[in-house]
PDB file of C-alpha atoms in Angstrom:
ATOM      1  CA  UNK A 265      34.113 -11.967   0.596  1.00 50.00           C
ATOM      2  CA  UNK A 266      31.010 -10.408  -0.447  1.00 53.00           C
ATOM      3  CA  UNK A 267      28.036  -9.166   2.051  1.00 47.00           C
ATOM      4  CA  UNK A 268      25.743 -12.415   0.565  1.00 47.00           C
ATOM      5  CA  UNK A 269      28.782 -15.150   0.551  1.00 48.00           C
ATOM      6  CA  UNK A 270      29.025 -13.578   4.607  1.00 45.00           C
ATOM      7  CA  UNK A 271      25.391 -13.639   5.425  1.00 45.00           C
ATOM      8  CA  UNK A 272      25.054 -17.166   3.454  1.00 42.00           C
ATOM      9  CA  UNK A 273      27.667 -18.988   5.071  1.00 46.00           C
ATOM     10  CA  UNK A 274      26.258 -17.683   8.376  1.00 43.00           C
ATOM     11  CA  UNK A 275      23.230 -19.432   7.557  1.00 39.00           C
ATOM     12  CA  UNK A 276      25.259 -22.771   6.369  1.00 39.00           C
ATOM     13  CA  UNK A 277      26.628 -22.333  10.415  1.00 37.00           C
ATOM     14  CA  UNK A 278      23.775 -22.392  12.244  1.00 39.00           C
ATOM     15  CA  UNK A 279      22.488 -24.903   9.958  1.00 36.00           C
ATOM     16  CA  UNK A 280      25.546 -27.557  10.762  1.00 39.00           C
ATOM     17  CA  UNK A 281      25.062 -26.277  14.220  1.00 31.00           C
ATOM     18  CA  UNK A 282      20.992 -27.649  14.187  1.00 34.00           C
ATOM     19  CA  UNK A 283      22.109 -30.435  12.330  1.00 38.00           C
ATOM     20  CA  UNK A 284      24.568 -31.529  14.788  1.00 39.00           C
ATOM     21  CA  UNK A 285      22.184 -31.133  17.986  1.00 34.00           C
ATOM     22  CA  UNK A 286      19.178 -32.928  16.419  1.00 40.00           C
ATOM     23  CA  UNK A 287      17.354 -29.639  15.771  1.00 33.00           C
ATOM     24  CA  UNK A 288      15.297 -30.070  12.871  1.00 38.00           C
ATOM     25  CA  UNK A 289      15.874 -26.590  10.975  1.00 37.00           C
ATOM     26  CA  UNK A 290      12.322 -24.706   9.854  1.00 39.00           C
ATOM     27  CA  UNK A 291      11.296 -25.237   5.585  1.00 40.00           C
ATOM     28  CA  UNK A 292      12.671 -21.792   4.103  1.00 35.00           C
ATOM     29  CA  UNK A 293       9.169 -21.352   2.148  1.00 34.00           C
ATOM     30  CA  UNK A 294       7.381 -20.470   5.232  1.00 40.00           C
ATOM     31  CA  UNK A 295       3.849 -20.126   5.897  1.00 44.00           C
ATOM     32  CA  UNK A 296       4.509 -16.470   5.968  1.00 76.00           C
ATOM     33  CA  UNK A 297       4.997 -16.246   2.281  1.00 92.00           C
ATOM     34  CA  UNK A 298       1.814 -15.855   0.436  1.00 96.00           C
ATOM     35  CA  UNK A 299       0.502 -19.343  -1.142  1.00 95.00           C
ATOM     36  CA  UNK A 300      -2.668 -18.171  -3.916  1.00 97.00           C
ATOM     37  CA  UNK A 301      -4.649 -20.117  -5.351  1.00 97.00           C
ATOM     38  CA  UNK A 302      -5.869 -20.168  -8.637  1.00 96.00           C
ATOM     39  CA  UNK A 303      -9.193 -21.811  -8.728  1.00 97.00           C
ATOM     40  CA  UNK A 304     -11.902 -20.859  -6.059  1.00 97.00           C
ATOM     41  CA  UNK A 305     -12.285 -23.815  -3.367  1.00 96.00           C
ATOM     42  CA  UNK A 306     -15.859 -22.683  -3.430  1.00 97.00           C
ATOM     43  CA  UNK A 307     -18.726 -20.379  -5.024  1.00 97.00           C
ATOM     44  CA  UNK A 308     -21.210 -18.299  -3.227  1.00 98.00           C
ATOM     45  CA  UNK A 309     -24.295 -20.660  -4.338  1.00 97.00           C
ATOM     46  CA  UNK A 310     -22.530 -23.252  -2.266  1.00 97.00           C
ATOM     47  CA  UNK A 311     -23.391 -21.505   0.815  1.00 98.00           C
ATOM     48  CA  UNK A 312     -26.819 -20.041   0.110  1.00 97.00           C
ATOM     49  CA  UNK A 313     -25.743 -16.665  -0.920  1.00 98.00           C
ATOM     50  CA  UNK A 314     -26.219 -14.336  -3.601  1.00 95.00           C
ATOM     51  CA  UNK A 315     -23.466 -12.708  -5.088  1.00 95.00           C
ATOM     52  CA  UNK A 316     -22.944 -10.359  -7.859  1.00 97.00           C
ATOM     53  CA  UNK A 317     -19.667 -10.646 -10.390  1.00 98.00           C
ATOM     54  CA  UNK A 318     -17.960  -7.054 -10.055  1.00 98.00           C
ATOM     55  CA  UNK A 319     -15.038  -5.437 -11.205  1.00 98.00           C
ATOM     56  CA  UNK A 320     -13.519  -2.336 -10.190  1.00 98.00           C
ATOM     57  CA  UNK A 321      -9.598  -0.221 -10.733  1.00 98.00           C
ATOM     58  CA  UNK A 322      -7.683  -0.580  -7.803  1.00 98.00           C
ATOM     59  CA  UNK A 323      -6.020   2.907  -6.777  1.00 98.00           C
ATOM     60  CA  UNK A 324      -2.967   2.543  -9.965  1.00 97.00           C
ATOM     61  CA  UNK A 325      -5.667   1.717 -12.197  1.00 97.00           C
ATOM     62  CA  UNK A 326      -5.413  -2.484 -12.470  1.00 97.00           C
ATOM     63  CA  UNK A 327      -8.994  -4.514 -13.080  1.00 97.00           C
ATOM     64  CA  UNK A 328      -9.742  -6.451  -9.857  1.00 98.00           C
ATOM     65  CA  UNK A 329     -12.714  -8.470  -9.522  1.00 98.00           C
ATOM     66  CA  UNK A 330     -14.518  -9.157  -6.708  1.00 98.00           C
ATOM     67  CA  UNK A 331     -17.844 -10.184  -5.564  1.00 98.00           C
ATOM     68  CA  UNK A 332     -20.634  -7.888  -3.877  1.00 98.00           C
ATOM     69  CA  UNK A 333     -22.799  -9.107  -1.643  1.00 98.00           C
ATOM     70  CA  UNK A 334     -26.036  -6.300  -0.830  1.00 96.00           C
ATOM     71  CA  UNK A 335     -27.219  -5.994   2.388  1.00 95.00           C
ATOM     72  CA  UNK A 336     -30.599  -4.058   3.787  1.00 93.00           C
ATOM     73  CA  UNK A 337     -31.073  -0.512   1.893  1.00 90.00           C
ATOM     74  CA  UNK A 338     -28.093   1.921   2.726  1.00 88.00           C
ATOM     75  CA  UNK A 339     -26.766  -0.744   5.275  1.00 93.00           C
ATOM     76  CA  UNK A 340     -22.562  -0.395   6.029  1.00 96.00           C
ATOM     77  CA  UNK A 341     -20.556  -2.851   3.994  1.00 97.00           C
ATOM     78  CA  UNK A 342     -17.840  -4.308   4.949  1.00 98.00           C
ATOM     79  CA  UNK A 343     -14.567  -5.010   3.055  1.00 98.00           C
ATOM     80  CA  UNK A 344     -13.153  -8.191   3.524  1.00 98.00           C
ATOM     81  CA  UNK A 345      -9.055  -8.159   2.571  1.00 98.00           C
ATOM     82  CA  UNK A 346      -8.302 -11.740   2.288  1.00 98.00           C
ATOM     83  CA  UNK A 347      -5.219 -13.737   3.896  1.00 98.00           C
ATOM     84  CA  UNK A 348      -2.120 -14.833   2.166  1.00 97.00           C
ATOM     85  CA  UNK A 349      -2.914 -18.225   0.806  1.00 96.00           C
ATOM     86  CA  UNK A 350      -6.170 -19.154  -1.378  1.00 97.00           C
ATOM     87  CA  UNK A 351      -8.547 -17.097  -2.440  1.00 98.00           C
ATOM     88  CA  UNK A 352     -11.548 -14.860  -1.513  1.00 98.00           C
ATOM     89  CA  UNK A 353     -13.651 -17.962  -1.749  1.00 98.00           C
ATOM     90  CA  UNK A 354     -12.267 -19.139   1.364  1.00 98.00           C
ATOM     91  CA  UNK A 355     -13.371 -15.697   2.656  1.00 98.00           C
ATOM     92  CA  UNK A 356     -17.183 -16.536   1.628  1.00 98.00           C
ATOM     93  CA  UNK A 357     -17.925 -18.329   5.665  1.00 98.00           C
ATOM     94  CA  UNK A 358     -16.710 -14.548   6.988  1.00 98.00           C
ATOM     95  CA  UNK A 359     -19.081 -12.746   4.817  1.00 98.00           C
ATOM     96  CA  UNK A 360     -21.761 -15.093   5.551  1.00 98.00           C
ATOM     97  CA  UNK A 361     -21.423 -14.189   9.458  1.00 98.00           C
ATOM     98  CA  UNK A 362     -21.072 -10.561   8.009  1.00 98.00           C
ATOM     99  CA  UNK A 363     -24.340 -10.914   5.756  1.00 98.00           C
ATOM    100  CA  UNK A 364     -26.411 -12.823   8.292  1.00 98.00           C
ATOM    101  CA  UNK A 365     -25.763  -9.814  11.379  1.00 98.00           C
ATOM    102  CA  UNK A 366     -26.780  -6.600   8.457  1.00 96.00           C
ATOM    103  CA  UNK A 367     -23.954  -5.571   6.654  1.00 97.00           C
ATOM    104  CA  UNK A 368     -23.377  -5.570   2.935  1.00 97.00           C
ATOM    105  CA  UNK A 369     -20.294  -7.212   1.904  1.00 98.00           C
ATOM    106  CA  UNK A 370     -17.500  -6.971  -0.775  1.00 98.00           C
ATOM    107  CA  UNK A 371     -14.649  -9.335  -0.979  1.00 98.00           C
ATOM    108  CA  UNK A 372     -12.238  -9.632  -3.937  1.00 98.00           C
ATOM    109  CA  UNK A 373      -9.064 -11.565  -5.234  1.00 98.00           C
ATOM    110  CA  UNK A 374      -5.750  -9.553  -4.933  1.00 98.00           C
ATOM    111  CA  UNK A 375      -3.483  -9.545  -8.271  1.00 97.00           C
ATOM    112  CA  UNK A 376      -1.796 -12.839  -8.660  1.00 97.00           C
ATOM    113  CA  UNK A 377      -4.493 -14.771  -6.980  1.00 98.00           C
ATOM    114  CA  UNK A 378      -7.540 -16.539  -8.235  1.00 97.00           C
ATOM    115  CA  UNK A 379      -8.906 -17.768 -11.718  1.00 97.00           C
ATOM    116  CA  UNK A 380      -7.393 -14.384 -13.366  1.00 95.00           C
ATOM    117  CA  UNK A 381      -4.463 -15.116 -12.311  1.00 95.00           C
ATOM    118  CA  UNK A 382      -1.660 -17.607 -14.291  1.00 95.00           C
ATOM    119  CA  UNK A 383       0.579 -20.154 -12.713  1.00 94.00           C
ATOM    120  CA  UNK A 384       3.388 -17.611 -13.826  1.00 95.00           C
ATOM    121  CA  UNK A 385       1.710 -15.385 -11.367  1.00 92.00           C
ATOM    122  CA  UNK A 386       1.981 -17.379  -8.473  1.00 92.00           C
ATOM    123  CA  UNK A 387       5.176 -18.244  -9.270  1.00 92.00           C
ATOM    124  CA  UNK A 388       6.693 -14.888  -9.341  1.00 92.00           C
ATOM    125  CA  UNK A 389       5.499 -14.248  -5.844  1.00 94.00           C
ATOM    126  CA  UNK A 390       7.533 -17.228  -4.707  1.00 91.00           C
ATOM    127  CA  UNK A 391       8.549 -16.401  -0.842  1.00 94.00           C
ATOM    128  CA  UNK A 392       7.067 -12.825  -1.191  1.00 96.00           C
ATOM    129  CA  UNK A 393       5.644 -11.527   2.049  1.00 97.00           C
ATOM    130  CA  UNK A 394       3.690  -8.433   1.388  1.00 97.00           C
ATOM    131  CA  UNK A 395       2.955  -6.109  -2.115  1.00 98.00           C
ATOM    132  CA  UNK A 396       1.802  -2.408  -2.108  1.00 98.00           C
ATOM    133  CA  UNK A 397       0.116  -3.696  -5.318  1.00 98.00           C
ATOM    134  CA  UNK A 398      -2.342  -5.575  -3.342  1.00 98.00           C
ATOM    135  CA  UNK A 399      -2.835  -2.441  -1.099  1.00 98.00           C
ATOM    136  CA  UNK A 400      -3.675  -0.592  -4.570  1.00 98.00           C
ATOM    137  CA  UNK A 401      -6.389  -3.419  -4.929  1.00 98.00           C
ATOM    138  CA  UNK A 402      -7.494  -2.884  -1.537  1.00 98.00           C
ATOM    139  CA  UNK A 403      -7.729   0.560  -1.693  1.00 98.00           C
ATOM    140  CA  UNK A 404      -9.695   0.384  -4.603  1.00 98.00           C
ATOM    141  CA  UNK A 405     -12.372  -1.997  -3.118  1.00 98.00           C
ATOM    142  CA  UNK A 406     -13.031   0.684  -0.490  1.00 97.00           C
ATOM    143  CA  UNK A 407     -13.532   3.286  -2.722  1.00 97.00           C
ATOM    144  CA  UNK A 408     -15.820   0.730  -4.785  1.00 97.00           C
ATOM    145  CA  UNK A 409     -17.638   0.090  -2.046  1.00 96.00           C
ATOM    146  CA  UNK A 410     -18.352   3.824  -1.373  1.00 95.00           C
ATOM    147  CA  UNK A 411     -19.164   4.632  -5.189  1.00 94.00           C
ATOM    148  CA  UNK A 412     -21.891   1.913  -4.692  1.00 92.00           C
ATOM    149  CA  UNK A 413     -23.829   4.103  -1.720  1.00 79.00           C
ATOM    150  CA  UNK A 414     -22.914   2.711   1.033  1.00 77.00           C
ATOM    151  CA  UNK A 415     -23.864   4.671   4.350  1.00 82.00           C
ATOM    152  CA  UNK A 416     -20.154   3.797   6.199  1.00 94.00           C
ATOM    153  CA  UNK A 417     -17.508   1.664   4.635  1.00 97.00           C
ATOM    154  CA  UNK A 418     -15.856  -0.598   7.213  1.00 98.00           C
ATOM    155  CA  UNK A 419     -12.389  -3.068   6.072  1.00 98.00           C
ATOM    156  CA  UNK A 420     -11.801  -6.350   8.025  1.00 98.00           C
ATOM    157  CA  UNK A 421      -8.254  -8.616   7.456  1.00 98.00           C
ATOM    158  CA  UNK A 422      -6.472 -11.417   8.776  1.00 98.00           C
ATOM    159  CA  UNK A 423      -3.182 -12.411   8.204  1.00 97.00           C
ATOM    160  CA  UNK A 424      -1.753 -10.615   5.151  1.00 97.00           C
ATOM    161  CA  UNK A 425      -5.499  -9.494   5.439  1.00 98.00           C
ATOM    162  CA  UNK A 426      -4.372  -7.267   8.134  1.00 98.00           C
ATOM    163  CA  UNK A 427      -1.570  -5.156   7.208  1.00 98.00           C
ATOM    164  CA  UNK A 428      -3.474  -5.025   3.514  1.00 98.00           C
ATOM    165  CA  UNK A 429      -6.578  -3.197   5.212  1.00 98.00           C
ATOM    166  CA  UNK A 430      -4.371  -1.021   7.627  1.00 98.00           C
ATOM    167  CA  UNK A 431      -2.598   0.329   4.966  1.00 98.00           C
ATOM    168  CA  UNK A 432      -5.008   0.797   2.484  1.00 98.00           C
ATOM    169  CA  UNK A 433      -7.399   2.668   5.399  1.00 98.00           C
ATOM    170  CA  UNK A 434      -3.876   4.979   6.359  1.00 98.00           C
ATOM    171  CA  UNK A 435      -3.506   6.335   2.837  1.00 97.00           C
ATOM    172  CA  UNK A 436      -5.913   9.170   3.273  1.00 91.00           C
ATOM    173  CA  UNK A 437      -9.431  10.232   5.358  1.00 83.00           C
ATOM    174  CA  UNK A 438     -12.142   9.171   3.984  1.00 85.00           C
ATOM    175  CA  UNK A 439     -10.916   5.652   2.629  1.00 91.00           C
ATOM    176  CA  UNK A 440     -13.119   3.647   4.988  1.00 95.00           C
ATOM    177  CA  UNK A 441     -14.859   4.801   8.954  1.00 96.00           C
ATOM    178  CA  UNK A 442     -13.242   1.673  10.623  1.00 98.00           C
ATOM    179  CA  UNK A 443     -10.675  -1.231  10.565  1.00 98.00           C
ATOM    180  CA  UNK A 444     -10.458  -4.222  12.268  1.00 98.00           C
ATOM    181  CA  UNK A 445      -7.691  -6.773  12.018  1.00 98.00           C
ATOM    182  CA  UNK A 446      -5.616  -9.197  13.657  1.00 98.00           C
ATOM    183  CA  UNK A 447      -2.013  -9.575  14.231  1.00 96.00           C
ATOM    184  CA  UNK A 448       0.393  -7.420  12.549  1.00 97.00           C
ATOM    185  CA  UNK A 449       4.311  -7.490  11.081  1.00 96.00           C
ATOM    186  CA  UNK A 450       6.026  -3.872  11.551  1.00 96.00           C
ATOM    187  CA  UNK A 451       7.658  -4.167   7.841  1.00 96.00           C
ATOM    188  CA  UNK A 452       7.669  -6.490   5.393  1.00 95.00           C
ATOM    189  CA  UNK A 453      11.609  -6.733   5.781  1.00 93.00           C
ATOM    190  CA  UNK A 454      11.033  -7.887  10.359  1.00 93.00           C
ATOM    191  CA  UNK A 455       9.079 -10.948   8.307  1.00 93.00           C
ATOM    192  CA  UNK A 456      11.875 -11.861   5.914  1.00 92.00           C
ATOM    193  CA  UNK A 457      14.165 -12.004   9.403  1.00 90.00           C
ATOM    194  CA  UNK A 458      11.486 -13.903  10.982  1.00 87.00           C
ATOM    195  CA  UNK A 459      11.128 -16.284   8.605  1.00 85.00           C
ATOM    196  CA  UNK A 460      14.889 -16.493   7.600  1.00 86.00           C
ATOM    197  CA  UNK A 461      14.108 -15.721   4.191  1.00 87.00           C
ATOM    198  CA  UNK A 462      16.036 -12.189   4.245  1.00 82.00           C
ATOM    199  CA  UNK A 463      19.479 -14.046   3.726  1.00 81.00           C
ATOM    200  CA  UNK A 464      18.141 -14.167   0.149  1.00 85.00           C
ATOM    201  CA  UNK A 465      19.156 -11.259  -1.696  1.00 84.00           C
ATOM    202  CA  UNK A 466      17.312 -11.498  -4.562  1.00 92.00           C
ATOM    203  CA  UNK A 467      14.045 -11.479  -1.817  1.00 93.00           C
ATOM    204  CA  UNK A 468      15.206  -8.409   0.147  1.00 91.00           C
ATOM    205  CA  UNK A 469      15.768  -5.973  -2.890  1.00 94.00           C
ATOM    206  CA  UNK A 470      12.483  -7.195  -4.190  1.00 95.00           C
ATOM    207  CA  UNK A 471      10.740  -6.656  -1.597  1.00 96.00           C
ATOM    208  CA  UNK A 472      11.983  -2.766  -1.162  1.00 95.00           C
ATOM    209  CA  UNK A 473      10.897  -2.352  -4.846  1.00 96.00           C
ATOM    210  CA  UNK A 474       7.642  -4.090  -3.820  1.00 97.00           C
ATOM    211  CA  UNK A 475       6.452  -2.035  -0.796  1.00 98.00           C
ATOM    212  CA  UNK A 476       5.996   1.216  -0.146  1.00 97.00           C
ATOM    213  CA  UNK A 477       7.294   2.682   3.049  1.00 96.00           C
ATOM    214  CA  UNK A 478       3.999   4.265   4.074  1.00 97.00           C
ATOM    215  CA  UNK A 479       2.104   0.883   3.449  1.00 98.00           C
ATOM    216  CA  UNK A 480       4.647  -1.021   6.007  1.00 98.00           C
ATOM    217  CA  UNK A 481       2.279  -1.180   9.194  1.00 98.00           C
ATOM    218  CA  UNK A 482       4.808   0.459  11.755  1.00 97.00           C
ATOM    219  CA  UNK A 483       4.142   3.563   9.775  1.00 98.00           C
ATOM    220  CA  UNK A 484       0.065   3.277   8.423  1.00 98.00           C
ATOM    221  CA  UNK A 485      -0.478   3.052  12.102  1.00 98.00           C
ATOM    222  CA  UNK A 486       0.762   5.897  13.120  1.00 97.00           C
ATOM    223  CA  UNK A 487      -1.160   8.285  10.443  1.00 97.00           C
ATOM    224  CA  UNK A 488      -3.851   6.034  10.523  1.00 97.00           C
ATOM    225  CA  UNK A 489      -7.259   8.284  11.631  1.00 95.00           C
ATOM    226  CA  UNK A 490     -10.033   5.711  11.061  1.00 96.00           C
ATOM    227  CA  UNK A 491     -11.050   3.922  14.833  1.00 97.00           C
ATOM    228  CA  UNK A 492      -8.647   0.339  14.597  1.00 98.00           C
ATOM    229  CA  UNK A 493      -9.671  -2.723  16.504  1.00 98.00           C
ATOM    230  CA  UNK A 494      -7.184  -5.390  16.831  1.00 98.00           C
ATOM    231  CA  UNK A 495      -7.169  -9.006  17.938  1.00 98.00           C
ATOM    232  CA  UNK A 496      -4.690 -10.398  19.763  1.00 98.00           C
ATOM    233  CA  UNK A 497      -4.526 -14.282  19.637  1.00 97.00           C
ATOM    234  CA  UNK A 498      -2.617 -15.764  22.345  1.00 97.00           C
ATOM    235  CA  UNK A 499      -1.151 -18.693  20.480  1.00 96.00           C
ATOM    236  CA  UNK A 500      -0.142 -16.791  17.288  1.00 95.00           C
ATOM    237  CA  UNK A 501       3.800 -17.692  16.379  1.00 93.00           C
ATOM    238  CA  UNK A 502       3.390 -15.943  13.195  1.00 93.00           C
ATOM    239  CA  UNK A 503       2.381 -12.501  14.076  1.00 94.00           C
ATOM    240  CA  UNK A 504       2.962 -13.170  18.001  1.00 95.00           C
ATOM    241  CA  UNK A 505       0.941 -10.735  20.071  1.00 96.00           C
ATOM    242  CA  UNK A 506       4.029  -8.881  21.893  1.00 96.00           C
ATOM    243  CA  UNK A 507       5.384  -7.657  18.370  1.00 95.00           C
ATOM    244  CA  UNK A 508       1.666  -6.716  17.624  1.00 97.00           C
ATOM    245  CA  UNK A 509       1.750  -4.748  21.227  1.00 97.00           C
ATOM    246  CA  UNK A 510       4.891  -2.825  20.119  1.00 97.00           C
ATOM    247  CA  UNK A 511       3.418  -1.671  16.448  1.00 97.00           C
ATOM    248  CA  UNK A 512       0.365  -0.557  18.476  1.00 98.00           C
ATOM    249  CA  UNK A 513       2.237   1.755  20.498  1.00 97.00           C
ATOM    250  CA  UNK A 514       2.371   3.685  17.830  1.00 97.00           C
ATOM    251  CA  UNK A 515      -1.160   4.094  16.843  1.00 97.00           C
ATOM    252  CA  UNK A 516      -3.371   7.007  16.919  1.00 93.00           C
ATOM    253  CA  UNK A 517      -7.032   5.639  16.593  1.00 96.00           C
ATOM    254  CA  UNK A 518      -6.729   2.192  18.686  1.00 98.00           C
ATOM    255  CA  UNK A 519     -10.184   2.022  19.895  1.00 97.00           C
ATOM    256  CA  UNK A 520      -9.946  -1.509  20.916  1.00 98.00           C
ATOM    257  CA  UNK A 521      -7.773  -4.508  21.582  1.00 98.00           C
ATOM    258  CA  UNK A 522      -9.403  -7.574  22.353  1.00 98.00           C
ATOM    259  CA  UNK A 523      -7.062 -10.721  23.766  1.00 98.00           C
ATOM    260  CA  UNK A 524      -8.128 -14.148  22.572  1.00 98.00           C
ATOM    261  CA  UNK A 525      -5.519 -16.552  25.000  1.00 97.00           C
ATOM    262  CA  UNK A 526      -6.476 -19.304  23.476  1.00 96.00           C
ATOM    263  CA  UNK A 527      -6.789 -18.925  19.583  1.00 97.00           C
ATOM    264  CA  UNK A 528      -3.839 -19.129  17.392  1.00 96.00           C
ATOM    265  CA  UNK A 529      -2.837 -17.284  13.735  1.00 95.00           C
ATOM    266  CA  UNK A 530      -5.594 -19.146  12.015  1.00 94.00           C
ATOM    267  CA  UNK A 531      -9.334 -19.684  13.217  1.00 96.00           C
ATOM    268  CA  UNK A 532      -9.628 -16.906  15.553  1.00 97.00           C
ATOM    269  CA  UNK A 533     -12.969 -16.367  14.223  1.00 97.00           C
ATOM    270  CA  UNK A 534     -13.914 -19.508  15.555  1.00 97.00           C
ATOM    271  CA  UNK A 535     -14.082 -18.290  18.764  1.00 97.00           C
ATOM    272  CA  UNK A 536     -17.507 -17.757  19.830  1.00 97.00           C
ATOM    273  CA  UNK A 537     -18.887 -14.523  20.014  1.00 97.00           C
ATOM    274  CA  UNK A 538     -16.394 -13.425  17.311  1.00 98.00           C
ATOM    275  CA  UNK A 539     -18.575 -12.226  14.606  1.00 98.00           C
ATOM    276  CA  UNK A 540     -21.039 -10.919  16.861  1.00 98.00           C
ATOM    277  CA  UNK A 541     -18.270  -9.034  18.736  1.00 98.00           C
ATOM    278  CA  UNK A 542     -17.040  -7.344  15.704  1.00 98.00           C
ATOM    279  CA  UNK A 543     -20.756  -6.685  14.350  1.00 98.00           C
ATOM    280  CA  UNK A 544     -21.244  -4.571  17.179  1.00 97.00           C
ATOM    281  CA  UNK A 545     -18.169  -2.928  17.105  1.00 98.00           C
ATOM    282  CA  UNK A 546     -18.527  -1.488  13.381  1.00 97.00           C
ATOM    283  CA  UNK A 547     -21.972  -0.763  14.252  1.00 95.00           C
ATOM    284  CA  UNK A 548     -21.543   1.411  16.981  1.00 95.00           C
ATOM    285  CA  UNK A 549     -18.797   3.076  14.607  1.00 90.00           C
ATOM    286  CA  UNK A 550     -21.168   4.328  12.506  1.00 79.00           C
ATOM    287  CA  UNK A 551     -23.513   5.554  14.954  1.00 71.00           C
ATOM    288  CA  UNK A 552     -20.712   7.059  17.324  1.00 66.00           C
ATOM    289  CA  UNK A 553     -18.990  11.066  16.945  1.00 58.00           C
ATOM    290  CA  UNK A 554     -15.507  11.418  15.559  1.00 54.00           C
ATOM    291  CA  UNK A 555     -12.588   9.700  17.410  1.00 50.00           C
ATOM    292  CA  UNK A 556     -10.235  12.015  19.774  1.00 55.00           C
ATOM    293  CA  UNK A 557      -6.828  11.182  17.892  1.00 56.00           C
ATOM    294  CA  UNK A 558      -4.255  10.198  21.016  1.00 59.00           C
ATOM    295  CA  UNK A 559      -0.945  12.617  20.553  1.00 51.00           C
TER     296      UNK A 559
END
């Protein structure tokens, strides 16, 4: 019997087991998987704001597009890497809050998502967790963002959002002065297992031609030198807070870690105080000396 046959009929087990005690047994497309849209839920006008159409190479040299929001003269800008489902537009509230406390912002669709994109496109990511690709694009906002003047670069994520801007940040000094993000997965292969999508072979080897080891975050933490602020949302099942604890052992700029008990995966920035939190935070970055690296 082969490894797959083995690990599939394990699966076929538990599932006659869940079946027999009532348990309902979780969907295997989880919400872990990215979901992108193709059409944008929403355009800048719709909220008051004034954006400007850009495009830009990400780090291997693919067109992204993006939109750039100014802030006051030489203000920081912040880089908004957006979650796994949608599209930036349903980033545009975040960069509002971002806009309305001084920043500049940037936000931009990742390969595969958003009116660029094809239905093909989406398709092919079916029950795909995490792409070095869209680190490439991420990367390649920050250094956009920097071409354009900018006094301090700063990158902000949630979700996929998170481990997209940690990695991008680790690949080198100088990529942005500070991250913030929210909960993290150590490797993209700990999400297949969470998610019970790893007993799917096709998925697993895809996934190690997909990602880079560097970009997983158990490792872009550790050689990460930019100051990191996490949040840690009590109620999160997806990226619980205990697993994010354990990557975070592990980094060597952790500036700050701020708990939020009562907010789950999604809509932590509804908390209030959130934005204003944050605000300061990446303002006092770019006013403060160089971080003393722990280890």
């Amino acid at each position: 019997m082969t490894r797959r046959a083995r690990r599939l009929g394990r699966i076929v087990w538990c599932l006659a087991i869940t079946a027999a005690a009532g348990i309902a047994p979780r969907a295997t497309p989880p919400a872990r998987a990215v979901e992108p849209g193709l059409a944008h839920a929403r355009t800048p006008a719709s909220l008051g704001l004034h954006g400007e159409d850009v495009s830009f190479p990400a780090a291997d040299s693919a067109r992204v597009t993006g939109w750039w929001f100014p802030g006051p003269a030489r203000a920081p800008v912040i880089v908004i890497a957006s979650r796994g489902s949608g599209t930036m537009a349903d980033m545009l509230p975040a960069a509002k809050e971002f806009l309305a406390r001084g920043f500049g912002v940037l936000a931009f669709d990742y390969r595969g998502f958003g009116p660029h994109a094809s239905a093909a496109a989406v398709d092919s990511l079916r029950y795909i967790v995490f792409n070095s690709q869209w680190v490439d694009d991420m990367e390649g906002a920050l250094r956009y963002a920097r071409r354009r003047g900018s006094a301090q670069v700063f990158a902000w994520g949630q979700d996929l959002g998170s481990v997209v801007a940690l990695a991008a940040a680790a690949r080198g000094r100088g990529r942005c002065d500070a991250v913030a993000v929210e909960g993290l997965f150590g490797t993209a292969q700990e999400a297949l297992m969470a998610n019970g999508t790893s007993v799917l072979r096709d998925v697993e080897l895809r996934h190690r031609r997909l990602v880079r080891r560097g970009d997983e975050a158990i490792s872009a933490v550790a050689r990460l030198r930019s100051p990191l602020f996490v949040v840690l949302a009590g109620r999160d099942e997806v990226t619980p807070a205990a697993a994010t604890r354990t990557i975070l052992a592990r980094a060597a700029s952790l500036d700050v870690v701020w708990e939020l008990p009562e907010a789950g995966h999604a809509g932590a920035e509804a908390t209030p105080g959130y934005f204003d939190r944050l605000a300061a935070w990446f303002k006092g970055r770019a006013d403060a000396p160089p971080m003393r690296l722990r280890g």
